[in-house]
Amino acid sequence: MAIVLTAKDREQLHRQLDEMLDQLPQELRELGQAEETIEAGLQKLGKASLQAWADTAQRSSGSVPLCPECGQSMRHRGLARRMLVTIHGTIVYARPRRRCDCCGRESYEEDGALCFGSHGVSWKVAQRVTRLASLLPSFEMARELLWEDYGIELSKHTIECIVNEAGGMLLEGDDARRAACFAVGEKGAVRGPKESPISPEMTVVYADGTMIHTEDDWREIRVGRVISENAGGQRLRQETFARFLSLEAFGQQLFVAAYAAGYGKAKRWAFLGDGAHWVWELAQFHFPEAVLILDWYHLSENVHAAADVVFGEGSEESQRWAETRLQELWEGEHRLARGAVAELYRQRRGRSVRRCES
């Protein structure tokens, strides 16, 4: 294995490690101070190690790249330095600058692998930024926690730009996988999903939709979720997405996500929905082998709504009738519940007929 760091770099790093260890407290009760000392020391050591590596690591070499603008060869015009925010701190690296003598376009080969977009952060930093920002209610809070927990200092605007760009890249990847799955092959057949290495005991698919207000108007956003579990009930894979997609595109996206979670190798399948017609139609088209399940929240909501219409909103009789039906459904006695609903319908219909005759 090739040695990357020089002997001088290694000696300096060992000296920094010794300095950190010499600062550790002597008594066990001072654990908090020991943690802080090691955390700060490792942060400094990590930054120094990364900087030393960036100074000595091999630069791009090999074939001369072609200009993406005019197709001519791009000449090496020396090294250009750039600052980069990493998970260990800000470092400076030098990379080859390529220039096209024909159109004057410049290119930096290394930047695509080292930097996330044009934001001056590494891909690892971008990963942490997007994960943290997706879990917190504001970019400002993400900015504060990035500094407190990781020592990464970025502006709120930069965090927002990174999150938006990362989200766009994820959506492009999803669209590409969906297009590849449903593309028509040479023999005229749809290519289909890639085979997943996961072999779950059960895969559950969920679909829903809701209206949200955007900058332009109210729009329906569709939500999909896939969960795969083994025989012991442990989750093997879980994916959730929400997108402004047509019904056809959403169904395809859910299909791709399900097969990525091992749907094709599962022993049992279930599809959970709120009872909307489009949800059941989607399930029957893409997941015909799955058991269709109406989610309990919407079922309960509809049972109470029906009882309120018949017996009066909020009345004791309405509450009692609804709770009885829900208890029957919870215990699997759906025939009793359906019979009670049918009987109630006959009674109500009979009263309506008698009122019309009188």
XYZ file of C-alpha atoms in Angstrom:
358
model
C 0.000 0.000 0.000
C 1.371 3.404 -1.015
C 2.315 5.806 1.771
C 0.294 9.004 1.444
C 1.571 11.181 4.296
C 5.205 12.115 4.627
C 7.303 11.160 7.642
C 7.300 14.823 8.730
C 3.473 14.967 8.591
C 3.172 11.790 10.601
C 5.582 13.079 13.230
C 3.562 16.285 13.632
C 0.300 14.360 13.917
C 1.785 12.045 16.550
C 2.947 15.084 18.489
C -0.576 16.562 18.413
C -1.985 13.264 19.655
C 0.507 13.206 22.532
C -0.390 16.811 23.450
C -4.070 15.896 23.606
C -3.413 12.832 25.770
C -1.190 14.872 28.123
C -4.112 17.224 28.780
C -6.433 14.490 30.059
C -7.429 14.810 33.737
C -6.069 12.312 36.232
C -9.253 11.525 38.182
C -12.039 9.310 36.842
C -14.699 11.618 38.223
C -13.669 14.252 35.684
C -15.182 12.310 32.799
C -16.874 15.400 31.345
C -13.580 17.254 31.041
C -11.946 14.174 29.507
C -14.715 13.958 26.887
C -14.351 17.624 25.969
C -10.570 17.366 25.767
C -10.687 14.325 23.513
C -13.461 15.774 21.339
C -11.572 19.041 20.787
C -8.273 17.233 20.299
C -9.667 14.781 17.779
C -11.292 17.620 15.863
C -7.930 19.389 15.565
C -6.172 16.136 14.764
C -8.752 15.263 12.122
C -8.403 18.642 10.436
C -4.593 18.465 10.479
C -4.678 14.906 9.098
C -7.078 15.858 6.328
C -5.047 18.926 5.424
C -1.827 16.902 5.303
C -3.539 14.323 3.122
C -4.898 17.021 0.768
C -1.373 18.418 0.412
C 0.166 15.081 -0.571
C -2.642 13.121 -2.284
C -2.295 12.426 -5.985
C -3.937 14.839 -8.423
C -5.817 13.794 -11.541
C -3.674 12.475 -14.329
C -4.087 10.531 -17.528
C -5.940 11.508 -20.673
C -6.387 15.162 -21.522
C -10.035 16.187 -20.989
C -12.055 17.702 -23.814
C -13.798 21.027 -23.502
C -17.555 20.493 -22.946
C -18.194 23.737 -24.853
C -16.306 23.224 -28.126
C -14.791 19.735 -27.861
C -11.152 20.833 -28.033
C -8.396 19.564 -25.720
C -8.014 21.479 -22.458
C -4.458 22.336 -21.424
C -3.066 22.088 -17.914
C -2.570 25.634 -16.594
C -1.109 24.914 -13.167
C -2.691 24.357 -9.766
C -5.404 26.549 -8.240
C -6.185 26.569 -4.538
C -9.647 26.398 -3.003
C -11.111 26.340 0.498
C -13.393 23.469 1.424
C -15.567 22.965 4.514
C -15.275 19.349 5.662
C -16.655 17.460 8.656
C -13.265 17.988 10.338
C -12.979 21.703 9.590
C -12.034 23.989 6.730
C -9.057 22.912 4.652
C -7.340 24.236 1.537
C -6.560 22.029 -1.430
C -4.888 22.615 -4.787
C -6.256 21.056 -7.937
C -5.346 21.226 -11.648
C -6.803 24.104 -13.632
C -7.662 23.178 -17.187
C -8.206 25.801 -19.869
C -9.425 25.600 -23.450
C -7.308 27.743 -25.771
C -10.112 27.784 -28.321
C -13.035 29.209 -26.317
C -11.339 30.159 -23.059
C -13.462 27.887 -20.860
C -11.834 26.733 -17.599
C -12.431 23.477 -15.799
C -11.411 21.919 -12.463
C -11.598 18.131 -12.653
C -11.356 17.464 -8.920
C -14.180 19.739 -7.816
C -16.981 17.394 -8.807
C -15.673 14.657 -6.517
C -14.635 16.939 -3.654
C -17.307 19.646 -3.552
C -21.063 19.485 -3.344
C -22.183 21.842 -6.074
C -20.770 25.337 -5.832
C -21.254 25.699 -2.081
C -17.690 25.019 -0.957
C -18.615 22.052 1.245
C -17.695 18.387 0.988
C -20.264 15.741 0.117
C -20.124 14.459 3.716
C -20.966 17.921 5.039
C -23.835 18.226 2.560
C -25.133 14.859 3.752
C -25.142 15.982 7.381
C -26.674 19.337 6.503
C -29.579 17.821 4.584
C -30.224 15.134 7.199
C -30.259 17.664 10.039
C -32.306 20.257 8.164
C -34.923 17.663 7.208
C -35.501 16.797 10.877
C -35.685 20.356 12.245
C -38.418 22.985 11.817
C -36.133 25.758 10.508
C -32.860 26.342 8.695
C -31.799 28.667 11.495
C -32.055 25.862 14.026
C -30.070 23.615 11.687
C -27.390 26.308 11.448
C -27.111 26.541 15.233
C -26.904 22.773 15.798
C -24.376 22.322 13.009
C -22.066 24.680 14.860
C -22.773 23.343 18.356
C -22.589 19.625 17.549
C -20.176 19.470 14.607
C -18.273 22.756 14.637
C -19.457 23.437 11.078
C -20.268 27.096 10.453
C -22.565 27.805 7.513
C -25.061 30.575 6.830
C -28.784 29.886 6.850
C -28.917 30.762 3.147
C -26.160 28.273 2.299
C -27.963 25.528 4.226
C -31.185 26.261 2.358
C -29.379 26.145 -1.003
C -27.678 22.839 -0.143
C -30.970 21.265 0.935
C -32.780 22.424 -2.206
C -30.011 21.188 -4.478
C -29.790 17.835 -2.684
C -33.555 17.443 -2.900
C -33.434 18.129 -6.624
C -30.750 15.494 -7.096
C -32.819 12.924 -5.189
C -35.898 13.668 -7.289
C -33.890 13.366 -10.500
C -32.606 9.991 -9.328
C -36.136 8.801 -8.519
C -37.401 9.959 -11.914
C -34.541 8.200 -13.691
C -35.204 4.896 -11.885
C -38.913 5.167 -12.636
C -38.269 5.907 -16.300
C -35.831 2.992 -16.561
C -38.295 0.601 -14.945
C -41.208 1.461 -17.239
C -39.199 2.019 -20.418
C -40.135 -0.193 -23.349
C -37.344 -2.580 -24.315
C -36.275 -3.809 -27.739
C -38.918 -6.546 -27.823
C -41.720 -4.144 -26.948
C -42.076 -5.201 -23.310
C -41.656 -2.976 -20.258
C -38.244 -3.550 -18.697
C -39.533 -3.872 -15.143
C -37.845 -3.252 -11.776
C -34.404 -4.393 -10.751
C -34.341 -7.462 -8.535
C -33.809 -6.560 -4.881
C -31.406 -8.529 -2.664
C -33.933 -8.296 0.175
C -36.207 -11.290 0.847
C -38.720 -10.096 3.451
C -41.436 -12.029 5.170
C -43.899 -9.207 4.527
C -43.958 -5.945 2.581
C -46.553 -3.275 3.344
C -47.323 -0.492 0.869
C -49.182 2.693 1.807
C -50.614 5.495 -0.325
C -52.424 8.700 0.526
C -52.960 12.207 -0.785
C -53.696 15.612 0.678
C -54.097 19.192 -0.476
C -51.444 21.736 0.487
C -51.084 25.409 -0.375
C -48.082 26.286 -2.544
C -46.863 29.624 -3.861
C -49.275 29.402 -6.793
C -52.377 27.604 -5.543
C -53.713 24.582 -3.699
C -52.224 21.374 -5.054
C -52.565 17.698 -4.213
C -49.437 16.036 -2.948
C -49.334 12.260 -2.926
C -47.568 10.327 -0.166
C -46.158 6.835 -0.497
C -44.529 4.546 2.028
C -43.065 1.043 1.864
C -41.981 -1.117 4.811
C -40.418 -4.582 4.628
C -40.007 -6.847 7.653
C -38.467 -10.232 8.320
C -40.213 -13.111 10.093
C -39.253 -11.657 13.471
C -40.918 -8.314 12.756
C -37.636 -6.454 12.288
C -37.628 -3.796 9.595
C -35.355 -4.544 6.676
C -36.125 -1.418 4.678
C -38.359 1.618 4.956
C -38.901 4.414 2.460
C -41.300 7.366 2.539
C -41.756 9.991 -0.145
C -44.176 12.834 -0.897
C -44.319 14.379 -4.371
C -46.443 16.414 -6.746
C -46.953 13.659 -9.304
C -49.742 12.584 -11.585
C -51.611 9.474 -10.481
C -49.851 7.380 -13.136
C -46.360 8.629 -12.214
C -47.054 8.251 -8.491
C -48.196 4.662 -8.946
C -45.047 3.896 -10.899
C -42.865 5.535 -8.243
C -44.557 3.517 -5.513
C -44.085 0.356 -7.568
C -40.337 1.025 -7.950
C -39.989 1.767 -4.210
C -41.861 -1.418 -3.280
C -39.693 -3.662 -5.435
C -36.546 -1.965 -4.122
C -37.775 -3.028 -0.675
C -38.094 -6.663 -1.749
C -41.783 -6.750 -2.681
C -41.055 -9.234 -5.458
C -39.506 -11.717 -3.000
C -41.895 -11.190 -0.071
C -44.054 -14.054 1.219
C -46.942 -11.785 2.200
C -48.145 -8.427 0.946
C -50.487 -5.752 2.277
C -51.669 -2.439 0.892
C -52.912 0.183 3.352
C -55.138 3.043 2.204
C -57.775 5.526 3.310
C -60.545 4.145 1.112
C -60.317 6.687 -1.713
C -61.220 5.178 -5.096
C -57.930 6.202 -6.720
C -55.966 4.469 -3.945
C -57.719 1.118 -4.407
C -57.482 1.386 -8.207
C -53.738 2.017 -7.912
C -53.376 -0.950 -5.551
C -55.260 -3.324 -7.838
C -53.254 -2.219 -10.870
C -49.727 -2.356 -9.408
C -50.150 -4.684 -6.394
C -52.949 -7.148 -7.243
C -51.622 -9.845 -4.893
C -51.681 -7.571 -1.819
C -54.363 -7.722 0.868
C -56.212 -4.384 0.867
C -56.542 -2.833 4.315
C -58.521 0.281 5.191
C -56.558 2.223 7.788
C -58.184 2.368 11.213
C -58.218 6.153 11.528
C -60.324 6.693 8.399
C -62.521 3.710 9.183
C -63.231 5.054 12.671
C -63.824 8.546 11.290
C -66.394 7.294 8.781
C -68.216 5.089 11.300
C -68.632 8.016 13.707
C -69.700 10.335 10.879
C -72.388 7.875 9.767
C -73.646 7.437 13.345
C -73.863 11.218 13.796
C -75.993 11.544 10.658
C -78.445 8.886 11.825
C -78.641 9.490 15.586
C -77.589 13.112 15.894
C -74.129 14.587 16.144
C -72.509 13.997 19.537
C -75.510 12.102 20.959
C -75.059 9.200 23.376
C -76.860 6.853 20.993
C -74.496 7.855 18.178
C -71.443 7.275 20.332
C -72.718 3.928 21.611
C -73.632 2.635 18.155
C -70.278 3.708 16.652
C -68.227 2.185 19.487
C -70.117 -1.107 19.196
C -69.461 -1.315 15.456
C -65.786 -0.430 15.884
C -65.361 -3.064 18.585
C -66.847 -5.662 16.229
C -64.524 -4.588 13.432
C -61.478 -4.589 15.726
C -62.252 -8.166 16.760
C -62.650 -9.237 13.134
C -66.433 -9.565 13.302
C -66.963 -7.576 10.118
C -70.109 -9.526 9.211
C -71.829 -8.349 12.408
C -70.815 -4.762 11.717
C -71.944 -4.924 8.074
C -75.226 -6.489 9.149
C -75.848 -3.702 11.654
C -75.157 -1.091 8.988
C -77.500 -2.841 6.543
C -80.237 -3.037 9.158
C -79.809 0.629 9.988
C -80.037 1.465 6.284
C -83.285 -0.511 5.952
C -84.784 1.269 8.950
C -83.822 4.692 7.679
C -85.069 3.879 4.169
C -88.365 2.600 5.581
C -88.890 5.815 7.547
C -88.171 7.882 4.451
C -90.721 5.909 2.409
C -93.417 6.292 5.092
C -92.809 10.051 5.252
C -93.177 10.319 1.480
C -96.475 8.316 1.517
C -97.946 10.477 4.282
